[in-house]
Amino acid sequence: MRKDPKIEMLRRVPALAAYSDAQLADLAALVDELVIESGHVLTREGTTGREAFLIVDGEATVTISGELVATVGPGQFVGEMSLLERQPCTATVTAVSPMHVLVMDPRSFGTVLSDASMATRMARTLAARLRAQESPAATPTPAV
């Protein structure tokens, strides 16, 4: 039996390690795989977000008003805040290495959020970002 490359990619995401093959197959149907070159902008501050990204491999910088505020990597979401709030992106996220990401449009993103474990993971990410903004000693991971 041949393995689905998209499912194998999903399996590498730490947040999805406990998912069954059936759950990963369901998720794979909702996301598109994208290879991004270094220097590509995933989200641009002030623009309307149309996609959310789950980083599988690679890293990106997060800047606000041109200032570096964080580096994001495997297992982290970017662009989700704009989809959740239906507001412009609060940061620019730029690939600093080649990246593999999973892309969700607003509809797919809503379906992904209906999964309790993914919603919990996203809520924890957002809570960590909020704590980081409140505590100057913490490394911020802003909402994008």
PDB file of C-alpha atoms in Angstrom:
ATOM      1  CA  MET A   1       0.000   0.000   0.000  1.00  0.00           C
ATOM      2  CA  ARG A   2       1.378   3.399  -1.034  1.00  0.00           C
ATOM      3  CA  LYS A   3       1.574   6.114   1.598  1.00  0.00           C
ATOM      4  CA  ASP A   4       0.006   9.491   0.901  1.00  0.00           C
ATOM      5  CA  PRO A   5       2.792  12.135   0.932  1.00  0.00           C
ATOM      6  CA  LYS A   6       0.455  14.790   2.368  1.00  0.00           C
ATOM      7  CA  ILE A   7      -0.471  12.502   5.282  1.00  0.00           C
ATOM      8  CA  GLU A   8       3.209  11.783   5.881  1.00  0.00           C
ATOM      9  CA  MET A   9       3.863  15.537   5.936  1.00  0.00           C
ATOM     10  CA  LEU A  10       1.049  16.048   8.452  1.00  0.00           C
ATOM     11  CA  ARG A  11       2.504  13.271  10.601  1.00  0.00           C
ATOM     12  CA  ARG A  12       5.707  15.332  11.000  1.00  0.00           C
ATOM     13  CA  VAL A  13       3.797  18.187  12.672  1.00  0.00           C
ATOM     14  CA  PRO A  14       4.232  17.749  16.455  1.00  0.00           C
ATOM     15  CA  ALA A  15       0.669  18.885  17.203  1.00  0.00           C
ATOM     16  CA  LEU A  16      -0.669  16.094  14.999  1.00  0.00           C
ATOM     17  CA  ALA A  17       1.495  13.246  16.271  1.00  0.00           C
ATOM     18  CA  ALA A  18      -1.369  11.523  18.097  1.00  0.00           C
ATOM     19  CA  TYR A  19      -3.776  11.712  15.155  1.00  0.00           C
ATOM     20  CA  SER A  20      -4.906   8.445  13.546  1.00  0.00           C
ATOM     21  CA  ASP A  21      -4.441   7.793   9.834  1.00  0.00           C
ATOM     22  CA  ALA A  22      -8.158   8.454   9.334  1.00  0.00           C
ATOM     23  CA  GLN A  23      -7.947  11.812  11.136  1.00  0.00           C
ATOM     24  CA  LEU A  24      -4.877  12.797   9.123  1.00  0.00           C
ATOM     25  CA  ALA A  25      -6.642  11.820   5.893  1.00  0.00           C
ATOM     26  CA  ASP A  26      -9.607  14.036   6.859  1.00  0.00           C
ATOM     27  CA  LEU A  27      -7.261  16.925   7.579  1.00  0.00           C
ATOM     28  CA  ALA A  28      -5.265  16.336   4.388  1.00  0.00           C
ATOM     29  CA  ALA A  29      -8.451  16.844   2.378  1.00  0.00           C
ATOM     30  CA  LEU A  30      -8.864  20.318   3.909  1.00  0.00           C
ATOM     31  CA  VAL A  31      -5.383  21.739   3.356  1.00  0.00           C
ATOM     32  CA  ASP A  32      -3.146  22.424   0.410  1.00  0.00           C
ATOM     33  CA  GLU A  33       0.569  21.784   0.593  1.00  0.00           C
ATOM     34  CA  LEU A  34       2.758  24.649  -0.483  1.00  0.00           C
ATOM     35  CA  VAL A  35       6.523  24.943  -0.854  1.00  0.00           C
ATOM     36  CA  ILE A  36       7.662  28.492  -0.167  1.00  0.00           C
ATOM     37  CA  GLU A  37      11.016  29.958  -1.106  1.00  0.00           C
ATOM     38  CA  SER A  38      13.093  32.037   1.271  1.00  0.00           C
ATOM     39  CA  GLY A  39      12.049  35.696   1.091  1.00  0.00           C
ATOM     40  CA  HIS A  40       8.393  34.999   0.267  1.00  0.00           C
ATOM     41  CA  VAL A  41       5.860  37.006   2.314  1.00  0.00           C
ATOM     42  CA  LEU A  42       3.110  34.823   3.798  1.00  0.00           C
ATOM     43  CA  THR A  43       1.159  37.654   5.438  1.00  0.00           C
ATOM     44  CA  ARG A  44       1.546  41.395   5.110  1.00  0.00           C
ATOM     45  CA  GLU A  45       0.748  43.776   7.950  1.00  0.00           C
ATOM     46  CA  GLY A  46      -2.367  45.837   7.278  1.00  0.00           C
ATOM     47  CA  THR A  47      -3.728  43.652   4.478  1.00  0.00           C
ATOM     48  CA  THR A  48      -6.760  41.418   4.681  1.00  0.00           C
ATOM     49  CA  GLY A  49      -5.750  37.845   5.425  1.00  0.00           C
ATOM     50  CA  ARG A  50      -7.180  35.242   3.103  1.00  0.00           C
ATOM     51  CA  GLU A  51      -5.325  32.174   4.344  1.00  0.00           C
ATOM     52  CA  ALA A  52      -3.948  30.572   7.465  1.00  0.00           C
ATOM     53  CA  PHE A  53      -0.736  28.579   7.381  1.00  0.00           C
ATOM     54  CA  LEU A  54       0.495  25.686   9.493  1.00  0.00           C
ATOM     55  CA  ILE A  55       4.279  25.496   9.243  1.00  0.00           C
ATOM     56  CA  VAL A  56       5.583  21.981   8.677  1.00  0.00           C
ATOM     57  CA  ASP A  57       9.239  22.754   7.880  1.00  0.00           C
ATOM     58  CA  GLY A  58      11.283  25.927   7.763  1.00  0.00           C
ATOM     59  CA  GLU A  59      11.244  29.263   9.560  1.00  0.00           C
ATOM     60  CA  ALA A  60       9.813  32.725   9.076  1.00  0.00           C
ATOM     61  CA  THR A  61      10.282  36.067  10.760  1.00  0.00           C
ATOM     62  CA  VAL A  62       7.424  38.077  12.187  1.00  0.00           C
ATOM     63  CA  THR A  63       7.757  41.851  11.971  1.00  0.00           C
ATOM     64  CA  ILE A  64       5.518  44.665  13.115  1.00  0.00           C
ATOM     65  CA  SER A  65       6.196  48.124  11.705  1.00  0.00           C
ATOM     66  CA  GLY A  66       9.482  46.730  10.383  1.00  0.00           C
ATOM     67  CA  GLU A  67      10.665  45.540  13.819  1.00  0.00           C
ATOM     68  CA  LEU A  68      11.496  41.859  14.318  1.00  0.00           C
ATOM     69  CA  VAL A  69       9.253  40.485  17.061  1.00  0.00           C
ATOM     70  CA  ALA A  70       9.526  36.708  16.623  1.00  0.00           C
ATOM     71  CA  THR A  71      10.661  33.765  14.586  1.00  0.00           C
ATOM     72  CA  VAL A  72       8.140  31.003  13.901  1.00  0.00           C
ATOM     73  CA  GLY A  73       8.703  27.436  12.794  1.00  0.00           C
ATOM     74  CA  PRO A  74       7.324  23.910  12.593  1.00  0.00           C
ATOM     75  CA  GLY A  75       4.007  23.337  14.308  1.00  0.00           C
ATOM     76  CA  GLN A  76       3.100  27.020  14.502  1.00  0.00           C
ATOM     77  CA  PHE A  77       0.217  28.806  12.801  1.00  0.00           C
ATOM     78  CA  VAL A  78       0.383  32.161  11.048  1.00  0.00           C
ATOM     79  CA  GLY A  79      -2.445  34.137   9.510  1.00  0.00           C
ATOM     80  CA  GLU A  80      -5.071  32.599  11.761  1.00  0.00           C
ATOM     81  CA  MET A  81      -5.840  35.791  13.683  1.00  0.00           C
ATOM     82  CA  SER A  82      -6.936  37.623  10.554  1.00  0.00           C
ATOM     83  CA  LEU A  83      -9.294  34.766   9.673  1.00  0.00           C
ATOM     84  CA  LEU A  84     -10.636  34.480  13.221  1.00  0.00           C
ATOM     85  CA  GLU A  85     -11.278  38.205  13.617  1.00  0.00           C
ATOM     86  CA  ARG A  86     -11.909  39.090   9.970  1.00  0.00           C
ATOM     87  CA  GLN A  87      -9.491  41.968  10.478  1.00  0.00           C
ATOM     88  CA  PRO A  88      -6.295  43.015   8.684  1.00  0.00           C
ATOM     89  CA  CYS A  89      -3.083  41.174   9.522  1.00  0.00           C
ATOM     90  CA  THR A  90      -1.220  42.682  12.463  1.00  0.00           C
ATOM     91  CA  ALA A  91       2.219  41.546  11.288  1.00  0.00           C
ATOM     92  CA  THR A  92       4.266  40.663   8.243  1.00  0.00           C
ATOM     93  CA  VAL A  93       5.509  37.077   8.132  1.00  0.00           C
ATOM     94  CA  THR A  94       8.415  36.391   5.765  1.00  0.00           C
ATOM     95  CA  ALA A  95      10.096  33.054   5.041  1.00  0.00           C
ATOM     96  CA  VAL A  96      13.763  33.094   6.053  1.00  0.00           C
ATOM     97  CA  SER A  97      14.366  29.578   4.751  1.00  0.00           C
ATOM     98  CA  PRO A  98      12.619  27.312   2.296  1.00  0.00           C
ATOM     99  CA  MET A  99       9.359  26.222   3.912  1.00  0.00           C
ATOM    100  CA  HIS A 100       6.707  23.556   3.624  1.00  0.00           C
ATOM    101  CA  VAL A 101       3.369  24.860   4.842  1.00  0.00           C
ATOM    102  CA  LEU A 102      -0.205  23.681   4.858  1.00  0.00           C
ATOM    103  CA  VAL A 103      -2.586  26.361   3.633  1.00  0.00           C
ATOM    104  CA  MET A 104      -6.202  26.754   4.690  1.00  0.00           C
ATOM    105  CA  ASP A 105      -8.757  29.056   3.145  1.00  0.00           C
ATOM    106  CA  PRO A 106     -11.436  30.499   5.476  1.00  0.00           C
ATOM    107  CA  ARG A 107     -13.833  27.599   4.924  1.00  0.00           C
ATOM    108  CA  SER A 108     -11.218  24.897   5.509  1.00  0.00           C
ATOM    109  CA  PHE A 109      -9.930  26.833   8.504  1.00  0.00           C
ATOM    110  CA  GLY A 110     -13.405  26.791  10.043  1.00  0.00           C
ATOM    111  CA  THR A 111     -13.640  23.047   9.527  1.00  0.00           C
ATOM    112  CA  VAL A 112     -10.204  22.509  11.071  1.00  0.00           C
ATOM    113  CA  LEU A 113     -11.293  24.551  14.102  1.00  0.00           C
ATOM    114  CA  SER A 114     -14.235  22.209  14.601  1.00  0.00           C
ATOM    115  CA  ASP A 115     -11.703  19.561  15.662  1.00  0.00           C
ATOM    116  CA  ALA A 116     -11.336  19.939  19.431  1.00  0.00           C
ATOM    117  CA  SER A 117      -7.625  19.108  19.572  1.00  0.00           C
ATOM    118  CA  MET A 118      -6.750  21.590  16.810  1.00  0.00           C
ATOM    119  CA  ALA A 119      -8.917  24.277  18.396  1.00  0.00           C
ATOM    120  CA  THR A 120      -7.209  23.638  21.731  1.00  0.00           C
ATOM    121  CA  ARG A 121      -3.766  23.863  20.117  1.00  0.00           C
ATOM    122  CA  MET A 122      -4.679  27.153  18.478  1.00  0.00           C
ATOM    123  CA  ALA A 123      -6.151  28.530  21.721  1.00  0.00           C
ATOM    124  CA  ARG A 124      -2.906  27.671  23.534  1.00  0.00           C
ATOM    125  CA  THR A 125      -0.884  29.420  20.834  1.00  0.00           C
ATOM    126  CA  LEU A 126      -3.043  32.525  21.107  1.00  0.00           C
ATOM    127  CA  ALA A 127      -2.842  32.474  24.933  1.00  0.00           C
ATOM    128  CA  ALA A 128       0.967  32.247  24.733  1.00  0.00           C
ATOM    129  CA  ARG A 129       1.018  35.241  22.404  1.00  0.00           C
ATOM    130  CA  LEU A 130      -1.133  37.236  24.808  1.00  0.00           C
ATOM    131  CA  ARG A 131       1.091  36.326  27.767  1.00  0.00           C
ATOM    132  CA  ALA A 132       4.161  37.300  25.780  1.00  0.00           C
ATOM    133  CA  GLN A 133       2.686  40.729  25.087  1.00  0.00           C
ATOM    134  CA  GLU A 134       1.925  41.191  28.788  1.00  0.00           C
ATOM    135  CA  SER A 135       5.348  40.033  29.976  1.00  0.00           C
ATOM    136  CA  PRO A 136       8.360  41.883  28.569  1.00  0.00           C
ATOM    137  CA  ALA A 137      10.656  39.021  29.654  1.00  0.00           C
ATOM    138  CA  ALA A 138       8.814  36.501  27.478  1.00  0.00           C
ATOM    139  CA  THR A 139       9.627  35.966  23.818  1.00  0.00           C
ATOM    140  CA  PRO A 140       6.654  37.334  21.933  1.00  0.00           C
ATOM    141  CA  THR A 141       4.856  35.451  19.213  1.00  0.00           C
ATOM    142  CA  PRO A 142       2.360  38.065  18.034  1.00  0.00           C
ATOM    143  CA  ALA A 143      -0.947  37.411  16.403  1.00  0.00           C
ATOM    144  CA  VAL A 144      -0.708  37.455  12.641  1.00  0.00           C
TER     145      VAL A 144
END
